[in-house]
Amino acid sequence: MIRAVLLDLAGVVYDGDTPIPGAVPAVERLRKAGLPLRFVSNTTRSPRRAIIAQLAAMGIKVADEELLTPARTAVEWLRRHGRRPHLLVHSNLEAEFSGLEDGSGRAVVVGDAGEGFDYATLNQAFRELAAGADFLALATNRTFKDADGQLSLDAGAFVAALEFACGRSPVVLGKPSPDFFLAALAGLNCRAADAVMVGDDAESDVAGALSAGLGAALLVRTGKYRPGDETRFDPAPTALVDDLAAATDWVLKARRAETDSGDAL
């Protein structure tokens, strides 16, 4: 039985500051159906308050506990392990890590630093890692859809460069980490097998969710999707749909079928 829905944001709910057609009413339809929602974004450029305000301006009210980002899980990890962050992230995100200066050790935290990625900053992060700092990657996405509509390099390439140089793999805190999906479901009284993920990234959103044990993962043709993405990664999407409105149709139809089947027993 479908008991919860996880929604990616960029490329699924909106492109930039513009809602994707049909997305806002689709979110409302899911809420009216009584399905708990979690918005799970791999963005590492925008702070949580900005994301919530951006959604509110589009007509989507999101409570703090409904939004999960890699920065939030990173802060929890740093506090739990008593680490001070060495940040290689976008300047907009730095404030999310305030109040963590008293840790007993160091951890390099890599996100999408944008123009902040250069030899000096990468080499400084490498030297921290070489000195024994922990290695945290907020996400390992290969690409994102940029403001000009084209794909651009995401943080994954820079994480891979540091991994190659230091000879250590990072702790991945965002999608496709299974822990990230399971953290999103925490408190919902919902087994992973009873949740559906909707995303535009066949690797991080869809294959990641299915590998984490979610019952279904739908790939939309909006956002960063490119023809053929549905065949490039394993596990393959449960379904390929046009957009969030079509994904909502799929979810509600599947839920009705499950309910009807249960009534017939």
GROMACS .gro file of C-alpha atoms in nm:
model
  265
    1MET     CA    1   0.000   0.000   0.000
    2ILE     CA    2   0.135   0.343  -0.097
    3ARG     CA    3   0.162   0.543   0.226
    4ALA     CA    4   0.401   0.828   0.141
    5VAL     CA    5   0.550   1.015  -0.155
    6LEU     CA    6   0.896   1.166  -0.181
    7LEU     CA    7   0.934   1.451  -0.430
    8ASP     CA    8   1.249   1.595  -0.579
    9LEU     CA    9   1.226   1.971  -0.629
   10ALA     CA   10   1.437   2.119  -0.910
   11GLY     CA   11   1.321   1.968  -1.236
   12VAL     CA   12   1.012   1.811  -1.081
   13VAL     CA   13   0.826   2.086  -0.894
   14TYR     CA   14   1.001   2.386  -1.047
   15ASP     CA   15   1.262   2.506  -1.294
   16GLY     CA   16   1.443   2.803  -1.141
   17ASP     CA   17   1.175   3.026  -0.991
   18THR     CA   18   0.901   2.895  -1.219
   19PRO     CA   19   0.669   2.608  -1.124
   20ILE     CA   20   0.655   2.332  -1.382
   21PRO     CA   21   0.307   2.335  -1.540
   22GLY     CA   22   0.067   2.126  -1.335
   23ALA     CA   23   0.308   2.076  -1.045
   24VAL     CA   24   0.139   2.299  -0.786
   25PRO     CA   25  -0.205   2.142  -0.826
   26ALA     CA   26  -0.040   1.797  -0.833
   27VAL     CA   27   0.109   1.857  -0.489
   28GLU     CA   28  -0.232   1.967  -0.364
   29ARG     CA   29  -0.394   1.653  -0.507
   30LEU     CA   30  -0.145   1.433  -0.323
   31ARG     CA   31  -0.214   1.619   0.001
   32LYS     CA   32  -0.592   1.593  -0.044
   33ALA     CA   33  -0.551   1.218  -0.094
   34GLY     CA   34  -0.405   1.204   0.256
   35LEU     CA   35  -0.056   1.107   0.144
   36PRO     CA   36   0.229   1.240   0.360
   37LEU     CA   37   0.487   1.420   0.147
   38ARG     CA   38   0.857   1.473   0.189
   39PHE     CA   39   1.047   1.710  -0.038
   40VAL     CA   40   1.394   1.564  -0.086
   41SER     CA   41   1.635   1.790  -0.269
   42ASN     CA   42   2.002   1.745  -0.347
   43THR     CA   43   2.050   2.118  -0.388
   44THR     CA   44   2.363   2.240  -0.216
   45ARG     CA   45   2.341   2.603  -0.322
   46SER     CA   46   2.027   2.724  -0.144
   47PRO     CA   47   1.968   2.732   0.234
   48ARG     CA   48   1.655   2.569   0.371
   49ARG     CA   49   1.478   2.897   0.451
   50ALA     CA   50   1.523   3.011   0.090
   51ILE     CA   51   1.381   2.686  -0.048
   52ILE     CA   52   1.077   2.703   0.181
   53ALA     CA   53   1.020   3.068   0.087
   54GLN     CA   54   1.059   2.987  -0.283
   55LEU     CA   55   0.796   2.713  -0.259
   56ALA     CA   56   0.562   2.939  -0.060
   57ALA     CA   57   0.585   3.202  -0.334
   58MET     CA   58   0.468   2.935  -0.578
   59GLY     CA   59   0.171   2.847  -0.359
   60ILE     CA   60   0.319   2.537  -0.196
   61LYS     CA   61   0.339   2.555   0.183
   62VAL     CA   62   0.605   2.323   0.320
   63ALA     CA   63   0.668   2.266   0.690
   64ASP     CA   64   1.026   2.252   0.810
   65GLU     CA   65   1.007   1.879   0.883
   66GLU     CA   66   0.880   1.808   0.530
   67LEU     CA   67   1.203   1.926   0.364
   68LEU     CA   68   1.521   1.721   0.370
   69THR     CA   69   1.846   1.848   0.220
   70PRO     CA   70   2.203   1.716   0.230
   71ALA     CA   71   2.313   2.018   0.434
   72ARG     CA   72   2.068   1.924   0.709
   73THR     CA   73   2.196   1.566   0.723
   74ALA     CA   74   2.556   1.694   0.716
   75VAL     CA   75   2.500   1.919   1.016
   76GLU     CA   76   2.349   1.628   1.207
   77TRP     CA   77   2.648   1.408   1.112
   78LEU     CA   78   2.901   1.671   1.221
   79ARG     CA   79   2.729   1.719   1.557
   80ARG     CA   80   2.697   1.347   1.616
   81HIS     CA   81   3.066   1.286   1.541
   82GLY     CA   82   3.200   1.604   1.701
   83ARG     CA   83   3.362   1.745   1.387
   84ARG     CA   84   3.439   2.100   1.275
   85PRO     CA   85   3.362   2.153   0.905
   86HIS     CA   86   3.610   2.262   0.641
   87LEU     CA   87   3.360   2.388   0.386
   88LEU     CA   88   3.391   2.360   0.011
   89VAL     CA   89   3.035   2.469  -0.060
   90HIS     CA   90   2.850   2.758  -0.220
   91SER     CA   91   2.869   3.080  -0.020
   92ASN     CA   92   2.488   3.081   0.012
   93LEU     CA   93   2.508   2.758   0.212
   94GLU     CA   94   2.780   2.847   0.462
   95ALA     CA   95   2.542   2.987   0.723
   96GLU     CA   96   2.377   2.643   0.752
   97PHE     CA   97   2.695   2.522   0.924
   98SER     CA   98   2.725   2.792   1.188
   99GLY     CA   99   2.774   2.685   1.548
  100LEU     CA  100   2.994   2.386   1.468
  101GLU     CA  101   3.329   2.538   1.560
  102ASP     CA  102   3.387   2.333   1.877
  103GLY     CA  103   3.431   1.985   1.732
  104SER     CA  104   3.728   1.773   1.831
  105GLY     CA  105   3.826   1.688   1.473
  106ARG     CA  106   3.791   1.811   1.116
  107ALA     CA  107   3.567   1.708   0.827
  108VAL     CA  108   3.584   1.832   0.469
  109VAL     CA  109   3.231   1.902   0.343
  110VAL     CA  110   3.195   1.923  -0.036
  111GLY     CA  111   2.886   2.059  -0.210
  112ASP     CA  112   2.822   2.247  -0.532
  113ALA     CA  113   3.056   2.540  -0.478
  114GLY     CA  114   2.995   2.676  -0.828
  115GLU     CA  115   3.255   2.937  -0.913
  116GLY     CA  116   3.421   2.859  -0.580
  117PHE     CA  117   3.573   2.546  -0.731
  118ASP     CA  118   3.928   2.629  -0.836
  119TYR     CA  119   4.272   2.477  -0.787
  120ALA     CA  120   4.340   2.663  -0.465
  121THR     CA  121   4.016   2.560  -0.291
  122LEU     CA  122   4.036   2.200  -0.413
  123ASN     CA  123   4.398   2.172  -0.307
  124GLN     CA  124   4.321   2.316   0.036
  125ALA     CA  125   4.045   2.056   0.079
  126PHE     CA  126   4.286   1.785  -0.039
  127ARG     CA  127   4.545   1.889   0.219
  128GLU     CA  128   4.282   1.869   0.495
  129LEU     CA  129   4.194   1.517   0.378
  130ALA     CA  130   4.561   1.420   0.358
  131ALA     CA  131   4.599   1.535   0.718
  132GLY     CA  132   4.325   1.296   0.826
  133ALA     CA  133   4.004   1.496   0.805
  134ASP     CA  134   3.681   1.305   0.744
  135PHE     CA  135   3.539   1.330   0.393
  136LEU     CA  136   3.171   1.426   0.347
  137ALA     CA  137   3.000   1.474   0.012
  138LEU     CA  138   2.666   1.652   0.024
  139ALA     CA  139   2.582   1.492  -0.310
  140THR     CA  140   2.751   1.323  -0.604
  141ASN     CA  141   2.521   1.429  -0.888
  142ARG     CA  142   2.692   1.436  -1.226
  143THR     CA  143   2.495   1.727  -1.375
  144PHE     CA  144   2.221   1.979  -1.311
  145LYS     CA  145   2.000   2.181  -1.544
  146ASP     CA  146   2.145   2.533  -1.545
  147ALA     CA  147   1.966   2.865  -1.583
  148ASP     CA  148   2.028   2.861  -1.960
  149GLY     CA  149   1.848   2.529  -1.996
  150GLN     CA  150   2.168   2.332  -2.062
  151LEU     CA  151   2.333   2.072  -1.841
  152SER     CA  152   2.627   2.187  -1.628
  153LEU     CA  153   2.880   2.006  -1.411
  154ASP     CA  154   2.749   1.930  -1.064
  155ALA     CA  155   2.950   1.854  -0.751
  156GLY     CA  156   3.008   1.487  -0.836
  157ALA     CA  157   3.302   1.556  -1.065
  158PHE     CA  158   3.483   1.755  -0.796
  159VAL     CA  159   3.407   1.495  -0.529
  160ALA     CA  160   3.556   1.233  -0.764
  161ALA     CA  161   3.871   1.443  -0.810
  162LEU     CA  162   3.927   1.465  -0.434
  163GLU     CA  163   3.848   1.094  -0.395
  164PHE     CA  164   4.110   1.008  -0.658
  165ALA     CA  165   4.370   1.235  -0.499
  166CYS     CA  166   4.327   1.125  -0.138
  167GLY     CA  167   4.250   0.759  -0.205
  168ARG     CA  168   3.940   0.759   0.015
  169SER     CA  169   3.570   0.744  -0.063
  170PRO     CA  170   3.342   1.005   0.096
  171VAL     CA  171   3.043   0.958   0.318
  172VAL     CA  172   2.760   1.058   0.083
  173LEU     CA  173   2.487   1.241   0.271
  174GLY     CA  174   2.234   1.319  -0.004
  175LYS     CA  175   2.079   1.110  -0.277
  176PRO     CA  176   2.155   0.835  -0.379
  177SER     CA  177   2.258   0.739  -0.023
  178PRO     CA  178   2.006   0.486   0.116
  179ASP     CA  179   2.030   0.660   0.454
  180PHE     CA  180   1.903   0.983   0.298
  181PHE     CA  181   1.585   0.821   0.166
  182LEU     CA  182   1.528   0.637   0.492
  183ALA     CA  183   1.581   0.958   0.691
  184ALA     CA  184   1.311   1.122   0.481
  185LEU     CA  185   1.069   0.849   0.583
  186ALA     CA  186   1.160   0.861   0.952
  187GLY     CA  187   0.862   0.955   1.165
  188LEU     CA  188   0.604   0.876   0.896
  189ASN     CA  189   0.525   0.522   1.015
  190CYS     CA  190   0.589   0.412   0.658
  191ARG     CA  191   0.802   0.123   0.541
  192ALA     CA  192   1.035   0.199   0.252
  193ALA     CA  193   0.842  -0.054   0.043
  194ASP     CA  194   0.527   0.158   0.088
  195ALA     CA  195   0.683   0.481  -0.043
  196VAL     CA  196   0.710   0.625  -0.394
  197MET     CA  197   0.987   0.856  -0.518
  198VAL     CA  198   0.938   1.104  -0.803
  199GLY     CA  199   1.249   1.254  -0.963
  200ASP     CA  200   1.413   1.377  -1.282
  201ASP     CA  201   1.754   1.214  -1.218
  202ALA     CA  202   1.751   0.848  -1.323
  203GLU     CA  203   2.063   0.775  -1.118
  204SER     CA  204   2.036   0.965  -0.790
  205ASP     CA  205   1.658   0.995  -0.758
  206VAL     CA  206   1.526   0.679  -0.918
  207ALA     CA  207   1.793   0.409  -0.902
  208GLY     CA  208   1.896   0.545  -0.562
  209ALA     CA  209   1.544   0.519  -0.423
  210LEU     CA  210   1.486   0.168  -0.555
  211SER     CA  211   1.824   0.053  -0.423
  212ALA     CA  212   1.721   0.193  -0.083
  213GLY     CA  213   1.416  -0.034  -0.088
  214LEU     CA  214   1.141   0.208  -0.190
  215GLY     CA  215   0.847   0.035  -0.352
  216ALA     CA  216   0.840   0.249  -0.665
  217ALA     CA  217   1.032   0.532  -0.829
  218LEU     CA  218   0.895   0.738  -1.116
  219LEU     CA  219   1.114   0.925  -1.365
  220VAL     CA  220   0.967   1.245  -1.510
  221ARG     CA  221   1.055   1.384  -1.852
  222THR     CA  222   1.104   1.735  -1.712
  223GLY     CA  223   1.413   1.900  -1.562
  224LYS     CA  224   1.745   1.734  -1.639
  225TYR     CA  225   1.585   1.431  -1.803
  226ARG     CA  226   1.727   1.346  -2.146
  227PRO     CA  227   1.585   1.079  -2.381
  228GLY     CA  228   1.726   0.739  -2.294
  229ASP     CA  229   1.800   0.819  -1.928
  230GLU     CA  230   1.550   0.552  -1.828
  231THR     CA  231   1.778   0.280  -1.971
  232ARG     CA  232   2.113   0.408  -1.841
  233PHE     CA  233   2.102   0.304  -1.477
  234ASP     CA  234   2.003   0.002  -1.274
  235PRO     CA  235   1.748  -0.040  -1.122
  236ALA     CA  236   1.535   0.108  -1.400
  237PRO     CA  237   1.240   0.336  -1.321
  238THR     CA  238   0.913   0.177  -1.218
  239ALA     CA  239   0.752   0.406  -1.474
  240LEU     CA  240   0.851   0.690  -1.708
  241VAL     CA  241   0.595   0.973  -1.695
  242ASP     CA  242   0.564   1.314  -1.853
  243ASP     CA  243   0.569   1.529  -1.541
  244LEU     CA  244   0.461   1.555  -1.177
  245ALA     CA  245   0.096   1.579  -1.278
  246ALA     CA  246   0.128   1.246  -1.462
  247ALA     CA  247   0.322   1.098  -1.170
  248THR     CA  248   0.038   1.199  -0.939
  249ASP     CA  249  -0.210   1.026  -1.170
  250TRP     CA  250   0.007   0.712  -1.151
  251VAL     CA  251   0.031   0.723  -0.772
  252LEU     CA  252  -0.340   0.779  -0.713
  253LYS     CA  253  -0.439   0.512  -0.965
  254ALA     CA  254  -0.201   0.260  -0.807
  255ARG     CA  255  -0.332   0.348  -0.461
  256ARG     CA  256  -0.694   0.302  -0.571
  257ALA     CA  257  -0.606  -0.034  -0.725
  258GLU     CA  258  -0.443  -0.144  -0.398
  259THR     CA  259  -0.747  -0.032  -0.200
  260ASP     CA  260  -0.990  -0.205  -0.436
  261SER     CA  261  -0.781  -0.523  -0.420
  262GLY     CA  262  -0.787  -0.512  -0.040
  263ASP     CA  263  -1.163  -0.459  -0.034
  264ALA     CA  264  -1.211  -0.761  -0.259
  265LEU     CA  265  -1.028  -0.996  -0.022
   0.00000   0.00000   0.00000
